[in-house]
PDB file of C-alpha atoms in Angstrom:
ATOM      1  CA  SER G   1      33.216 -25.212   9.082  1.00  0.00           C
ATOM      2  CA  SER G   2      29.514 -24.922   9.948  1.00  0.00           C
ATOM      3  CA  ALA G   3      28.655 -28.400   8.703  1.00  0.00           C
ATOM      4  CA  ALA G   4      30.243 -31.678   7.647  1.00  0.00           C
ATOM      5  CA  VAL G   5      29.005 -34.818   5.923  1.00  0.00           C
ATOM      6  CA  LEU G   6      30.538 -38.206   6.699  1.00  0.00           C
ATOM      7  CA  THR G   7      30.719 -40.678   3.819  1.00  0.00           C
ATOM      8  CA  GLU G   8      32.019 -44.154   3.120  1.00  0.00           C
ATOM      9  CA  TYR G   9      34.110 -44.131  -0.036  1.00  0.00           C
ATOM     10  CA  ARG G  10      34.871 -47.862  -0.272  1.00  0.00           C
ATOM     11  CA  GLY G  11      34.805 -48.970  -3.897  1.00  0.00           C
ATOM     12  CA  LEU G  12      35.572 -45.548  -5.375  1.00  0.00           C
ATOM     13  CA  ASP G  13      38.557 -45.553  -7.709  1.00  0.00           C
ATOM     14  CA  VAL G  14      41.044 -42.728  -7.985  1.00  0.00           C
ATOM     15  CA  ALA G  15      39.338 -41.113 -10.977  1.00  0.00           C
ATOM     16  CA  SER G  16      35.929 -41.179  -9.285  1.00  0.00           C
ATOM     17  CA  THR G  17      37.380 -39.762  -6.088  1.00  0.00           C
ATOM     18  CA  ALA G  18      39.033 -36.927  -8.029  1.00  0.00           C
ATOM     19  CA  GLU G  19      35.725 -36.195  -9.777  1.00  0.00           C
ATOM     20  CA  LEU G  20      33.945 -36.075  -6.420  1.00  0.00           C
ATOM     21  CA  ARG G  21      36.525 -33.691  -5.010  1.00  0.00           C
ATOM     22  CA  ARG G  22      36.039 -31.315  -7.938  1.00  0.00           C
ATOM     23  CA  ALA G  23      32.258 -31.408  -7.576  1.00  0.00           C
ATOM     24  CA  LEU G  24      32.475 -30.649  -3.867  1.00  0.00           C
ATOM     25  CA  THR G  25      34.987 -27.846  -4.407  1.00  0.00           C
ATOM     26  CA  ASN G  26      32.642 -26.214  -6.900  1.00  0.00           C
ATOM     27  CA  ALA G  27      29.782 -26.588  -4.404  1.00  0.00           C
ATOM     28  CA  GLY G  28      31.759 -24.975  -1.598  1.00  0.00           C
ATOM     29  CA  GLY G  29      33.124 -28.061   0.128  1.00  0.00           C
ATOM     30  CA  GLU G  30      36.376 -29.859   0.869  1.00  0.00           C
ATOM     31  CA  TYR G  31      36.703 -33.669   0.795  1.00  0.00           C
ATOM     32  CA  LYS G  32      39.260 -35.419   3.046  1.00  0.00           C
ATOM     33  CA  VAL G  33      39.901 -38.975   4.192  1.00  0.00           C
ATOM     34  CA  TYR G  34      40.533 -39.639   7.921  1.00  0.00           C
ATOM     35  CA  LYS G  35      41.074 -42.610  10.149  1.00  0.00           C
ATOM     36  CA  ASN G  36      38.043 -43.362  12.301  1.00  0.00           C
ATOM     37  CA  THR G  37      40.135 -43.318  15.469  1.00  0.00           C
ATOM     38  CA  LEU G  38      41.265 -39.732  14.917  1.00  0.00           C
ATOM     39  CA  VAL G  39      37.722 -38.610  14.090  1.00  0.00           C
ATOM     40  CA  ARG G  40      36.324 -40.330  17.184  1.00  0.00           C
ATOM     41  CA  ILE G  41      38.864 -38.662  19.504  1.00  0.00           C
ATOM     42  CA  ALA G  42      38.276 -35.222  17.979  1.00  0.00           C
ATOM     43  CA  ALA G  43      34.514 -35.652  18.253  1.00  0.00           C
ATOM     44  CA  ARG G  44      34.688 -36.606  21.911  1.00  0.00           C
ATOM     45  CA  ASP G  45      36.865 -33.598  22.654  1.00  0.00           C
ATOM     46  CA  LEU G  46      34.050 -31.472  21.219  1.00  0.00           C
ATOM     47  CA  GLY G  47      31.389 -33.321  23.187  1.00  0.00           C
ATOM     48  CA  LEU G  48      29.986 -35.047  20.100  1.00  0.00           C
ATOM     49  CA  GLU G  49      29.043 -38.699  19.773  1.00  0.00           C
ATOM     50  CA  LEU G  50      29.800 -39.990  16.277  1.00  0.00           C
ATOM     51  CA  ASP G  51      30.456 -43.674  16.940  1.00  0.00           C
ATOM     52  CA  ASP G  52      27.384 -44.776  14.929  1.00  0.00           C
ATOM     53  CA  LEU G  53      28.743 -42.971  11.874  1.00  0.00           C
ATOM     54  CA  LEU G  54      32.325 -44.198  12.151  1.00  0.00           C
ATOM     55  CA  THR G  55      31.966 -47.597  10.504  1.00  0.00           C
ATOM     56  CA  GLY G  56      34.000 -48.542   7.450  1.00  0.00           C
ATOM     57  CA  PRO G  57      36.415 -46.200   5.665  1.00  0.00           C
ATOM     58  CA  THR G  58      35.407 -42.615   6.354  1.00  0.00           C
ATOM     59  CA  ALA G  59      35.867 -39.484   4.281  1.00  0.00           C
ATOM     60  CA  ILE G  60      34.438 -36.178   5.413  1.00  0.00           C
ATOM     61  CA  ALA G  61      33.058 -33.418   3.202  1.00  0.00           C
ATOM     62  CA  PHE G  62      33.627 -30.208   5.150  1.00  0.00           C
ATOM     63  CA  VAL G  63      31.374 -27.332   4.185  1.00  0.00           C
ATOM     64  CA  THR G  64      33.196 -24.092   3.451  1.00  0.00           C
ATOM     65  CA  GLY G  65      30.239 -22.429   1.709  1.00  0.00           C
ATOM     66  CA  ASP G  66      26.614 -23.510   1.516  1.00  0.00           C
ATOM     67  CA  ALA G  67      25.716 -26.749   3.323  1.00  0.00           C
ATOM     68  CA  VAL G  68      22.746 -27.344   1.024  1.00  0.00           C
ATOM     69  CA  SER G  69      24.917 -27.129  -2.083  1.00  0.00           C
ATOM     70  CA  VAL G  70      27.444 -29.591  -0.645  1.00  0.00           C
ATOM     71  CA  ALA G  71      24.706 -32.049   0.348  1.00  0.00           C
ATOM     72  CA  LYS G  72      23.220 -31.778  -3.150  1.00  0.00           C
ATOM     73  CA  ALA G  73      26.604 -32.426  -4.756  1.00  0.00           C
ATOM     74  CA  LEU G  74      27.068 -35.583  -2.677  1.00  0.00           C
ATOM     75  CA  GLN G  75      23.544 -36.788  -3.407  1.00  0.00           C
ATOM     76  CA  ASP G  76      23.901 -36.185  -7.154  1.00  0.00           C
ATOM     77  CA  PHE G  77      27.260 -37.950  -7.254  1.00  0.00           C
ATOM     78  CA  ALA G  78      25.899 -40.930  -5.314  1.00  0.00           C
ATOM     79  CA  LYS G  79      23.114 -41.392  -7.907  1.00  0.00           C
ATOM     80  CA  THR G  80      25.684 -42.244 -10.584  1.00  0.00           C
ATOM     81  CA  ASN G  81      28.275 -43.739  -8.206  1.00  0.00           C
ATOM     82  CA  PRO G  82      26.580 -46.182  -5.800  1.00  0.00           C
ATOM     83  CA  ALA G  83      29.959 -46.908  -4.187  1.00  0.00           C
ATOM     84  CA  LEU G  84      29.645 -43.578  -2.360  1.00  0.00           C
ATOM     85  CA  VAL G  85      27.564 -43.993   0.787  1.00  0.00           C
ATOM     86  CA  VAL G  86      26.382 -41.009   2.824  1.00  0.00           C
ATOM     87  CA  LYS G  87      26.372 -41.984   6.511  1.00  0.00           C
ATOM     88  CA  GLY G  88      25.327 -38.770   8.258  1.00  0.00           C
ATOM     89  CA  GLY G  89      26.890 -35.549   9.369  1.00  0.00           C
ATOM     90  CA  LEU G  90      27.041 -32.483  11.550  1.00  0.00           C
ATOM     91  CA  LEU G  91      24.902 -29.385  11.161  1.00  0.00           C
ATOM     92  CA  GLY G  92      26.242 -26.849  13.604  1.00  0.00           C
ATOM     93  CA  GLU G  93      26.457 -28.842  16.848  1.00  0.00           C
ATOM     94  CA  GLN G  94      23.669 -31.251  15.877  1.00  0.00           C
ATOM     95  CA  VAL G  95      24.398 -34.755  14.647  1.00  0.00           C
ATOM     96  CA  ILE G  96      22.170 -35.776  11.729  1.00  0.00           C
ATOM     97  CA  ASP G  97      21.708 -39.164  10.085  1.00  0.00           C
ATOM     98  CA  GLU G  98      21.534 -40.092   6.415  1.00  0.00           C
ATOM     99  CA  ALA G  99      17.887 -38.973   6.215  1.00  0.00           C
ATOM    100  CA  GLY G 100      18.874 -35.612   7.650  1.00  0.00           C
ATOM    101  CA  VAL G 101      21.522 -35.143   4.965  1.00  0.00           C
ATOM    102  CA  LYS G 102      18.987 -36.071   2.286  1.00  0.00           C
ATOM    103  CA  ALA G 103      16.495 -33.562   3.698  1.00  0.00           C
ATOM    104  CA  LEU G 104      19.239 -30.939   3.642  1.00  0.00           C
ATOM    105  CA  ALA G 105      20.008 -31.769   0.010  1.00  0.00           C
ATOM    106  CA  ASP G 106      16.329 -31.400  -0.913  1.00  0.00           C
ATOM    107  CA  LEU G 107      16.304 -27.793   0.249  1.00  0.00           C
ATOM    108  CA  GLU G 108      16.826 -24.968  -2.206  1.00  0.00           C
ATOM    109  CA  PRO G 109      20.338 -23.487  -2.361  1.00  0.00           C
ATOM    110  CA  ARG G 110      21.245 -20.658  -0.029  1.00  0.00           C
ATOM    111  CA  GLU G 111      21.274 -18.102  -2.838  1.00  0.00           C
ATOM    112  CA  VAL G 112      17.729 -19.042  -3.854  1.00  0.00           C
ATOM    113  CA  LEU G 113      16.482 -18.934  -0.266  1.00  0.00           C
ATOM    114  CA  LEU G 114      18.086 -15.534   0.268  1.00  0.00           C
ATOM    115  CA  ALA G 115      16.533 -14.256  -2.958  1.00  0.00           C
ATOM    116  CA  LYS G 116      13.104 -15.474  -1.841  1.00  0.00           C
ATOM    117  CA  LEU G 117      13.597 -13.958   1.597  1.00  0.00           C
ATOM    118  CA  ALA G 118      14.603 -10.663   0.025  1.00  0.00           C
ATOM    119  CA  GLY G 119      11.527 -10.846  -2.189  1.00  0.00           C
ATOM    120  CA  LEU G 120       9.267 -11.460   0.810  1.00  0.00           C
ATOM    121  CA  MET G 121      10.823  -8.535   2.641  1.00  0.00           C
ATOM    122  CA  ALA G 122      10.719  -6.275  -0.402  1.00  0.00           C
ATOM    123  CA  ALA G 123       7.068  -7.001  -1.229  1.00  0.00           C
ATOM    124  CA  PRO G 124       5.572  -5.205   1.824  1.00  0.00           C
ATOM    125  CA  MET G 125       8.021  -2.342   1.361  1.00  0.00           C
ATOM    126  CA  GLN G 126       7.014  -2.036  -2.295  1.00  0.00           C
ATOM    127  CA  GLN G 127       3.336  -2.096  -1.317  1.00  0.00           C
ATOM    128  CA  MET G 128       3.943   0.647   1.221  1.00  0.00           C
ATOM    129  CA  ALA G 129       5.837   2.695  -1.354  1.00  0.00           C
ATOM    130  CA  ASN G 130       2.993   2.250  -3.841  1.00  0.00           C
ATOM    131  CA  LEU G 131       0.485   3.301  -1.174  1.00  0.00           C
ATOM    132  CA  LEU G 132       2.457   6.394  -0.251  1.00  0.00           C
ATOM    133  CA  GLU G 133       2.840   7.247  -3.917  1.00  0.00           C
ATOM    134  CA  ALA G 134      -0.864   6.715  -4.573  1.00  0.00           C
ATOM    135  CA  LEU G 135      -2.014   9.017  -1.766  1.00  0.00           C
ATOM    136  CA  PRO G 136      -0.957  12.333  -3.365  1.00  0.00           C
ATOM    137  CA  ARG G 137      -1.836  11.042  -6.828  1.00  0.00           C
ATOM    138  CA  ASN G 138      -5.358  10.063  -5.749  1.00  0.00           C
ATOM    139  CA  PHE G 139      -5.768  13.358  -3.924  1.00  0.00           C
ATOM    140  CA  ALA G 140      -4.802  15.238  -7.067  1.00  0.00           C
ATOM    141  CA  TYR G 141      -7.240  13.182  -9.130  1.00  0.00           C
ATOM    142  CA  GLY G 142     -10.009  13.818  -6.608  1.00  0.00           C
ATOM    143  CA  LEU G 143      -9.270  17.525  -6.530  1.00  0.00           C
ATOM    144  CA  LYS G 144      -9.386  17.719 -10.314  1.00  0.00           C
ATOM    145  CA  ALA G 145     -12.696  15.834 -10.357  1.00  0.00           C
ATOM    146  CA  LEU G 146     -14.195  18.277  -7.864  1.00  0.00           C
ATOM    147  CA  ILE G 147     -12.989  21.211  -9.911  1.00  0.00           C
ATOM    148  CA  ASP G 148     -14.499  19.698 -13.059  1.00  0.00           C
ATOM    149  CA  GLN G 149     -17.802  19.209 -11.218  1.00  0.00           C
ATOM    150  CA  GLY G 150     -17.837  22.808 -10.064  1.00  0.00           C
ATOM    151  CA  GLY G 151     -16.802  22.288  -6.477  1.00  0.00           C
ATOM    152  CA  ALA G 152     -17.473  20.017  -3.561  1.00  0.00           C
ATOM    153  CA  PRO G 153     -20.713  18.017  -3.450  1.00  0.00           C
ATOM    154  CA  GLY G 154     -22.177  20.464  -0.871  1.00  0.00           C
ATOM    155  CA  ALA G 155     -21.624  23.517  -3.054  1.00  0.00           C
ATOM    156  CA  PRO G 156     -24.714  23.172  -5.319  1.00  0.00           C
ATOM    157  CA  ALA G 157     -26.922  22.932  -2.220  1.00  0.00           C
ATOM    158  CA  ASP G 158     -25.891  26.487  -1.325  1.00  0.00           C
ATOM    159  CA  ALA G 159     -27.035  27.858  -4.695  1.00  0.00           C
ATOM    160  CA  PRO G 160     -30.783  27.888  -3.827  1.00  0.00           C
ATOM    161  CA  ALA G 161     -29.989  29.817  -0.685  1.00  0.00           C
ATOM    162  CA  ALA G 162     -28.326  32.476  -2.812  1.00  0.00           C
ATOM    163  CA  ALA G 163     -31.372  32.496  -5.089  1.00  0.00           C
ATOM    164  CA  GLU G 164     -33.602  32.922  -2.065  1.00  0.00           C
ATOM    165  CA  ASP G 165     -31.497  35.859  -0.945  1.00  0.00           C
ATOM    166  CA  GLU G 166     -31.931  37.435  -4.352  1.00  0.00           C
ATOM    167  CA  ALA G 167     -35.723  36.839  -4.372  1.00  0.00           C
ATOM    168  CA  PRO G 168     -36.538  39.338  -1.585  1.00  0.00           C
ATOM    169  CA  ALA G 169     -34.474  41.946  -3.403  1.00  0.00           C
ATOM    170  CA  ALA G 170     -36.529  41.356  -6.543  1.00  0.00           C
ATOM    171  CA  ASP G 171     -39.741  41.580  -4.530  1.00  0.00           C
ATOM    172  CA  ALA G 172     -38.574  44.833  -2.968  1.00  0.00           C
ATOM    173  CA  GLU G 173     -37.963  46.260  -6.397  1.00  0.00           C
ATOM    174  CA  ALA G 174     -41.418  45.108  -7.536  1.00  0.00           C
ATOM    175  CA  GLU G 175     -43.037  46.752  -4.531  1.00  0.00           C
ATOM    176  CA  ALA G 176     -41.085  49.999  -4.915  1.00  0.00           C
ATOM    177  CA  PRO G 177     -43.515  51.683  -7.407  1.00  0.00           C
ATOM    178  CA  ALA G 178     -46.430  51.235  -4.957  1.00  0.00           C
ATOM    179  CA  PRO G 179     -45.532  54.265  -2.782  1.00  0.00           C
ATOM    180  CA  GLU G 180     -45.294  56.448  -5.888  1.00  0.00           C
ATOM    181  CA  ALA G 181     -48.788  55.391  -6.899  1.00  0.00           C
ATOM    182  CA  GLU G 182     -50.020  56.259  -3.421  1.00  0.00           C
ATOM    183  CA  ALA G 183     -48.243  59.607  -3.625  1.00  0.00           C
ATOM    184  CA  ASP G 184     -49.980  60.400  -6.919  1.00  0.00           C
ATOM    185  CA  ALA G 185     -53.406  59.575  -5.535  1.00  0.00           C
ATOM    186  CA  PRO G 186     -53.809  62.807  -3.471  1.00  0.00           C
ATOM    187  CA  ALA G 187     -52.765  64.865  -6.496  1.00  0.00           C
ATOM    188  CA  GLU G 188     -55.704  63.429  -8.405  1.00  0.00           C
ATOM    189  CA  ASP G 189     -58.114  64.176  -5.514  1.00  0.00           C
ATOM    190  CA  THR G 190     -57.108  67.857  -5.302  1.00  0.00           C
ATOM    191  CA  PRO G 191     -58.639  68.973  -8.623  1.00  0.00           C
ATOM    192  CA  ALA G 192     -61.820  67.127  -7.671  1.00  0.00           C
ATOM    193  CA  GLU G 193     -62.126  69.269  -4.524  1.00  0.00           C
ATOM    194  CA  ALA G 194     -61.329  72.498  -6.406  1.00  0.00           C
ATOM    195  CA  PRO G 195     -64.679  72.699  -8.290  1.00  0.00           C
ATOM    196  CA  ALA G 196     -66.492  72.253  -5.003  1.00  0.00           C
ATOM    197  CA  ALA G 197     -64.674  75.254  -3.583  1.00  0.00           C
ATOM    198  CA  ALA G 198     -65.394  77.201  -6.754  1.00  0.00           C
ATOM    199  CA  ALA G 199     -69.091  76.270  -6.505  1.00  0.00           C
ATOM    200  CA  ASP G 200     -69.239  77.610  -2.954  1.00  0.00           C
ATOM    201  CA  THR G 201     -67.659  80.861  -4.117  1.00  0.00           C
ATOM    202  CA  ASP G 202     -70.221  81.239  -6.906  1.00  0.00           C
ATOM    203  CA  THR G 203     -73.065  80.611  -4.450  1.00  0.00           C
ATOM    204  CA  ASP G 204     -71.785  83.297  -2.105  1.00  0.00           C
ATOM    205  CA  GLN G 205     -71.446  85.739  -4.964  1.00  0.00           C
ATOM    206  CA  ALA G 206     -75.001  84.989  -6.139  1.00  0.00           C
ATOM    207  CA  GLU G 207     -76.393  85.572  -2.667  1.00  0.00           C
ATOM    208  CA  GLU G 208     -74.533  88.881  -2.376  1.00  0.00           C
ATOM    209  CA  SER G 209     -75.930  90.004  -5.761  1.00  0.00           C
ATOM    210  CA  ALA G 210     -79.458  89.136  -4.654  1.00  0.00           C
ATOM    211  CA  ASP G 211     -79.107  91.124  -1.468  1.00  0.00           C
ATOM    212  CA  THR G 212     -77.795  94.084  -3.423  1.00  0.00           C
ATOM    213  CA  GLU G 213     -80.788  94.023  -5.730  1.00  0.00           C
ATOM    214  CA  LYS G 214     -83.194  93.906  -2.807  1.00  0.00           C
ATOM    215  CA  GLU G 215     -81.595  96.918  -1.211  1.00  0.00           C
ATOM    216  CA  SER G 216     -81.877  98.810  -4.420  1.00  0.00           C
TER     217      SER G 216
END
């Protein structure tokens, strides 16, 4: 047994004692009556000092399950049966007084404490699981948003650069006809020079005709 509660049962009748035994059995305890001398000898053999608790008739509630549940059962029974007096007890190797037993009874049962402990341990694990689950989900949402926007935020900034690259090409095309115009210019000048050459030829022919007439 990991714990035991020493009580004084003086004044309890047989029916009340039987009721107490049933309550303790249901709570995970076992209720037995011992002579103080035997309890004192056994305690000393274990290195425990229980003399202050061994006054009056003594019955011990040994804990076979949850110490809190047994302490609660004793405390609840004592509320309706004042003849039952809780004197103190053992918790592990520590001797506790009546106040210690009451404090033990005020605790929540072992099952409740374990459930709360499991909840405290599970909460961070659940948060971590939610975080790990949210990472790919948030990434997918972000990727979809970027696709809907037409790409990453830096992508639109590159568009003007592409437009600038296209601008010189447009300018080159606009300037392309200029050489053709320059090439046509000499063609227009050639006919203008042709009459001048023809005029010189006519002058020479006129001079030759004049000379011929003089010789005649």
